Tab-separated table of C-alpha atoms in Angstrom:
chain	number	residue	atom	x	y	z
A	1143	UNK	CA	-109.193	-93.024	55.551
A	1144	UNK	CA	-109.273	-91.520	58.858
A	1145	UNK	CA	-106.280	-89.772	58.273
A	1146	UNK	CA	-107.502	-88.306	55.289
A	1147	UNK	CA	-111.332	-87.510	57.231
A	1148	UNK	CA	-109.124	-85.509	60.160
A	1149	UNK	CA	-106.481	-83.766	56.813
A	1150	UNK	CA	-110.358	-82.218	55.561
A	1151	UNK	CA	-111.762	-81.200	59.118
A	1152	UNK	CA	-108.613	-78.907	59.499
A	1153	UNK	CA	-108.763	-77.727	55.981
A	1154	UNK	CA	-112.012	-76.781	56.944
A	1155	UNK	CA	-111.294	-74.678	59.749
A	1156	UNK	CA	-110.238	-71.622	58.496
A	1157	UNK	CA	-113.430	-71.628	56.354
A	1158	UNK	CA	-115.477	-72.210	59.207
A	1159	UNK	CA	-114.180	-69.323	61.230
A	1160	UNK	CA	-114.017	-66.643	58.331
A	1161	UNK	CA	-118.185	-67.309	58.602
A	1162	UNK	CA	-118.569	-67.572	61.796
A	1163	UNK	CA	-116.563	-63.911	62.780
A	1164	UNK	CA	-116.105	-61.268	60.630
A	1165	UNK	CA	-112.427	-60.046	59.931
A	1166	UNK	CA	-111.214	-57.401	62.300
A	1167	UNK	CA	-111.176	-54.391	59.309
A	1168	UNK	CA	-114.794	-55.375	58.991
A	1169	UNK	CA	-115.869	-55.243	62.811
A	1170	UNK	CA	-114.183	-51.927	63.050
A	1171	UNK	CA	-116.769	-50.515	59.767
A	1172	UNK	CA	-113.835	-49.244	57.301
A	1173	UNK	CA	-112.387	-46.547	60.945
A	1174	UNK	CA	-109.710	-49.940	61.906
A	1175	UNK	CA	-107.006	-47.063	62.597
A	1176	UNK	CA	-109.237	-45.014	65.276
A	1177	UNK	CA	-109.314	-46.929	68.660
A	1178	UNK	CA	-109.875	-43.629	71.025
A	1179	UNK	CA	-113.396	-42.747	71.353
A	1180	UNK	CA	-114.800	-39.805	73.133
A	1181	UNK	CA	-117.930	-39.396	74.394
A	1182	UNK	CA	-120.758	-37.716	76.164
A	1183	UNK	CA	-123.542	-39.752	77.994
A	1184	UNK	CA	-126.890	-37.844	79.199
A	1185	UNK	CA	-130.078	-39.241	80.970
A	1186	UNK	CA	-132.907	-40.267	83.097
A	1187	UNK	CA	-132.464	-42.643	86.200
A	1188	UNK	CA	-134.806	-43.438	89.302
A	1189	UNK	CA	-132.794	-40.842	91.156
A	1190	UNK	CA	-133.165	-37.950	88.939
A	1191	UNK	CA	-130.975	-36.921	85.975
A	1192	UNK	CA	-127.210	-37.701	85.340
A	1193	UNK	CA	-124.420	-36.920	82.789
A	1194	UNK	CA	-121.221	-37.917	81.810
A	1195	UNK	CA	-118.474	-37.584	79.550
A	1196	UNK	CA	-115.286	-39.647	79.145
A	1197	UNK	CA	-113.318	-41.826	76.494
A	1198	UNK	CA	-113.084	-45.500	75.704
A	1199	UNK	CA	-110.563	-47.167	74.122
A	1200	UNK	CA	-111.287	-50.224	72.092
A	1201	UNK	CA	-107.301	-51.989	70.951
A	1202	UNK	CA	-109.453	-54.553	69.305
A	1203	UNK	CA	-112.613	-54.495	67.361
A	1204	UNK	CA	-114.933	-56.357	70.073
A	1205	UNK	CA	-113.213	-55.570	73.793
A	1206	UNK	CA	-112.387	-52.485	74.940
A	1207	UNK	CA	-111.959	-50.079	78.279
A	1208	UNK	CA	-113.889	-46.301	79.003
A	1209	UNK	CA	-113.694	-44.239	81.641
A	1210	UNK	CA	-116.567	-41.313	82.589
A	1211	UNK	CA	-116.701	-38.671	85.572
A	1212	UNK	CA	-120.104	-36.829	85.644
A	1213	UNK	CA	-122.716	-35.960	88.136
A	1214	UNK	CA	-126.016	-37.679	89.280
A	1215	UNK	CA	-128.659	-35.365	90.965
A	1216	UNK	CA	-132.375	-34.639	91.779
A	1217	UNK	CA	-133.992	-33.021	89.261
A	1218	UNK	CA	-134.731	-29.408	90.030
A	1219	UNK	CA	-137.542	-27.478	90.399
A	1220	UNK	CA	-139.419	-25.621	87.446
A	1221	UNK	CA	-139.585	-22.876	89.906
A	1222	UNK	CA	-136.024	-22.859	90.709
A	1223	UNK	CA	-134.762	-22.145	87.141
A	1224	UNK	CA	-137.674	-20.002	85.977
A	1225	UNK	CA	-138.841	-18.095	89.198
A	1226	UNK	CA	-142.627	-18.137	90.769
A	1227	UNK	CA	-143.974	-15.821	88.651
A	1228	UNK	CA	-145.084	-15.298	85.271
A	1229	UNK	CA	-143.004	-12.974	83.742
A	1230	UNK	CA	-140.243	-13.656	85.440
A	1231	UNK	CA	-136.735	-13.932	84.260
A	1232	UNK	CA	-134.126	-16.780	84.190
A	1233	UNK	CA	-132.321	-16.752	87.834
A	1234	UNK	CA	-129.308	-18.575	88.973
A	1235	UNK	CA	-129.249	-16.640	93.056
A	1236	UNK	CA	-130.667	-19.781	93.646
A	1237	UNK	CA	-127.412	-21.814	93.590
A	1238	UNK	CA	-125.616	-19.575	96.115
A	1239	UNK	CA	-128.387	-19.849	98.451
A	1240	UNK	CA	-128.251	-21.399	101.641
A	1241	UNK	CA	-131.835	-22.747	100.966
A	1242	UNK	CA	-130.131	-24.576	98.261
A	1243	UNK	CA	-130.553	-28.728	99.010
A	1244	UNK	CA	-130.627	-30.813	96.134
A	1245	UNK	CA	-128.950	-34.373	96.352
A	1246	UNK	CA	-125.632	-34.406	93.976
A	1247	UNK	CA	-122.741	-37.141	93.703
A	1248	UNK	CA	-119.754	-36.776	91.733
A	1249	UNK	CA	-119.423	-40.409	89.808
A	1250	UNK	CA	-116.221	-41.959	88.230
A	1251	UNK	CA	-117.008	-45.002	86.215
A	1252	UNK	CA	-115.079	-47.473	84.645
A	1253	UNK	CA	-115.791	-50.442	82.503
A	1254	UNK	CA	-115.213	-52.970	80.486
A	1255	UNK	CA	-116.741	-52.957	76.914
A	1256	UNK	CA	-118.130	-55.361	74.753
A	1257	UNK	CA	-119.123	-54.881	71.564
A	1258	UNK	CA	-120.762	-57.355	68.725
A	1259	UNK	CA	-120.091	-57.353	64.787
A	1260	UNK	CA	-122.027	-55.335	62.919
A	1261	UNK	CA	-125.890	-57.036	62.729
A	1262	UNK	CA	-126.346	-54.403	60.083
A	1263	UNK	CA	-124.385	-52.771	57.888
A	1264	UNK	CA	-125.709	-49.994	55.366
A	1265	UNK	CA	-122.330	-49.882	53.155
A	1266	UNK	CA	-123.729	-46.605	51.282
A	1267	UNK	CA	-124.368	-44.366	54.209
A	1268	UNK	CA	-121.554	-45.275	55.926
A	1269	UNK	CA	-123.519	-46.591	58.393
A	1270	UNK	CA	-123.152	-49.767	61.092
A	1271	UNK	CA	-125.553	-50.994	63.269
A	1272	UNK	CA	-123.786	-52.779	66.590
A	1273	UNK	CA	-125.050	-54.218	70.603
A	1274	UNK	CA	-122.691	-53.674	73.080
A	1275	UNK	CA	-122.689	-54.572	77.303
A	1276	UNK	CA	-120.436	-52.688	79.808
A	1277	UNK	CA	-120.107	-54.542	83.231
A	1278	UNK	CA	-117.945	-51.784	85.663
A	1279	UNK	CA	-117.719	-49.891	88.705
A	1280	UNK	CA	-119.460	-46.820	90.127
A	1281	UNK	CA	-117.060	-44.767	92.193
A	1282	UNK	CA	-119.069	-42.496	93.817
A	1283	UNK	CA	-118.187	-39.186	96.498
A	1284	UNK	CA	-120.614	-38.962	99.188
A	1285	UNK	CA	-123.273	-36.630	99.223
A	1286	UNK	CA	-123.329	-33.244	101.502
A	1287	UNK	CA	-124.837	-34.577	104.792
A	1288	UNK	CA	-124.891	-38.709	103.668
A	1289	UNK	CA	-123.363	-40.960	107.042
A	1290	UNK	CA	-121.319	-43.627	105.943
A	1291	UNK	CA	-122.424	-44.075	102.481
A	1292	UNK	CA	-120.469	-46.359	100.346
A	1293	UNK	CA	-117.877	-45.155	97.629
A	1294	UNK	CA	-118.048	-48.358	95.701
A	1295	UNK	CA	-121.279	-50.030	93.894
A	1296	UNK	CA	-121.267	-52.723	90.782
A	1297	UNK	CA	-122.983	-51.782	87.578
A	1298	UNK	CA	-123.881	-53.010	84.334
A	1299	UNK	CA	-124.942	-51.307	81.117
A	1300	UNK	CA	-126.157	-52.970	77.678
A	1301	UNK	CA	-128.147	-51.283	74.200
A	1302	UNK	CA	-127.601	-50.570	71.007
A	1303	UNK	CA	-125.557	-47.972	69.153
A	1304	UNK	CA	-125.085	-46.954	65.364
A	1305	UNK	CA	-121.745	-45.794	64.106
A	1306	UNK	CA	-121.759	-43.362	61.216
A	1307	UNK	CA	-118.334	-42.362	59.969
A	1308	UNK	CA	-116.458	-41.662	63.031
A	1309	UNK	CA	-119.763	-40.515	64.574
A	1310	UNK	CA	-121.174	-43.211	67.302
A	1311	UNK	CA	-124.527	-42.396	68.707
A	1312	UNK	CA	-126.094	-44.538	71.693
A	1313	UNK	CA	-129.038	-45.663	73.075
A	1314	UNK	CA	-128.592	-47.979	76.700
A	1315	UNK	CA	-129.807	-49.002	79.707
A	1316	UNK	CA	-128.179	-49.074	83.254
A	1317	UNK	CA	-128.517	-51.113	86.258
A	1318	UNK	CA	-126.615	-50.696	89.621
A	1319	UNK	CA	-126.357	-51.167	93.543
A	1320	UNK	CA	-125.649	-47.570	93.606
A	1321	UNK	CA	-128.424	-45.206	94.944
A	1322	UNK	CA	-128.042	-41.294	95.513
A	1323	UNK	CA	-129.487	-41.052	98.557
A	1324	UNK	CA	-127.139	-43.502	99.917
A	1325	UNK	CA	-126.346	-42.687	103.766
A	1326	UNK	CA	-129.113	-40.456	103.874
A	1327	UNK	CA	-127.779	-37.595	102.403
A	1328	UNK	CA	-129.957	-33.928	102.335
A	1329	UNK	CA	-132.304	-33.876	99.812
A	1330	UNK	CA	-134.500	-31.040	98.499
A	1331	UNK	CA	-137.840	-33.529	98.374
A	1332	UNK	CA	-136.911	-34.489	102.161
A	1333	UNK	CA	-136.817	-38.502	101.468
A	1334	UNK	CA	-134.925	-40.049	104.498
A	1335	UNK	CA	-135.448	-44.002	103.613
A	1336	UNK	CA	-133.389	-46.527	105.404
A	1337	UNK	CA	-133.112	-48.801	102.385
A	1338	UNK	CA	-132.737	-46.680	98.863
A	1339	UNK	CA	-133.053	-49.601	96.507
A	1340	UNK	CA	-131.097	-50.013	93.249
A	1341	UNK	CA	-130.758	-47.489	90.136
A	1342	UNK	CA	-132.010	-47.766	87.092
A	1343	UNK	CA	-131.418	-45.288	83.868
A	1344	UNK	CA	-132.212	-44.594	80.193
A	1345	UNK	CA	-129.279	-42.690	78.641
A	1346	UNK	CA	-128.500	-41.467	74.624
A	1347	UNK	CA	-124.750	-40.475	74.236
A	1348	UNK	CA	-122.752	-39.201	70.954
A	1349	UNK	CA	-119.713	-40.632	70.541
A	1350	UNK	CA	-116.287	-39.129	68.146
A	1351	UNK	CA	-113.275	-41.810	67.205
A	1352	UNK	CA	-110.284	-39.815	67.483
């Protein structure tokens, strides 16, 4: 009797798992054969603004690697882009100005990436529905004027993104030990602090599977 109770739990098994994780064709949403991805990442953070762009590679349908380079910065000045005065025209002198001092850092990030099973799948549009989390590195150049600032910070992303054909689009938030104004850089606000917290950012990003 037992043996025949244990001869039905492994019989079982394969049952079990086929409802408990989808197959691999199905986590990849009908694109199995397309595990580059590149992409462009563009938001909001409690420094300013940043963008990136990069690639990610995914061998398997739920672990993969990407790699970005972009820029974080202040944000500018209305005035800076648009002049003082009404009227005025679009001016770039600004950038080869020696009055020019906004905070900029050149970033390299990479990460790991998770990514779950569809949680909903629209089979007629094409159209998957997915969560992912991407625990990585900041690599980070210091900025013009910073003393020994770091080059090295943790950080941790997680949202939600929807993949349409070979179209991904994004929608995440960021956390990190990484601050701009680390090593008290120049800054075009003038904010000299001797402890510049943590960053947090909202970022959208499109995504292509190549």
């Amino acid at each position: 009797m037992e043996k025949l109770k244990k001869t039905s739990i492994l019989r079982s098994l394969p049952v079990l798992a086929c409802l408990l994780f989808p197959s691999v064709s199905d986590a990849r949403d009908g694109s199995e054969n397309y595990i580059w991805e590149g992409l462009f990442l563009g938001g909001l953070n409690s420094n300013g603004w940043e963008a990136h762009g990069g690639v990610m590679w995914m061998p398997v349908p739920y672990v993969g690697l990407s790699a970005t380079l972009g820029l974080d910065s202040e944000i500018h000045e209305f005035s800076d882009w648009w002049g003082n005065g009404i009227g005025d025209v679009l001016d770039y002198d600004f950038i080869d100005d020696s009055d020019y001092d906004y905070c900029t850092r050149l970033l390299l990030k990479p990460s790991v990436v998770f990514r779950s099973p569809a949680l909903l799948r629209f089979e007629s549009q094409d159209l998957g529905i997915h969560l992912f989390a991407s625990p990585g590195l900041t690599l980070a150049v210091p900025a013009l004027g910073s003393r020994n600032a770091s080059w090295a910070y943790w950080n941790v992303s997680a949202g939600i993104n929807a993949t349409i054909d070979r179209y991904v689009f994004y929608l995440g938030y960021s956390y990190s030990n990484y601050s701009l104004l680390d090593g008290h850089p120049y800054t075009h606000h003038g904010i000299d602090v001797d402890n510049p917290g943590n960053t947090h950012s909202v970022w959208i990003g499109v995504g292509y599977k190549l």
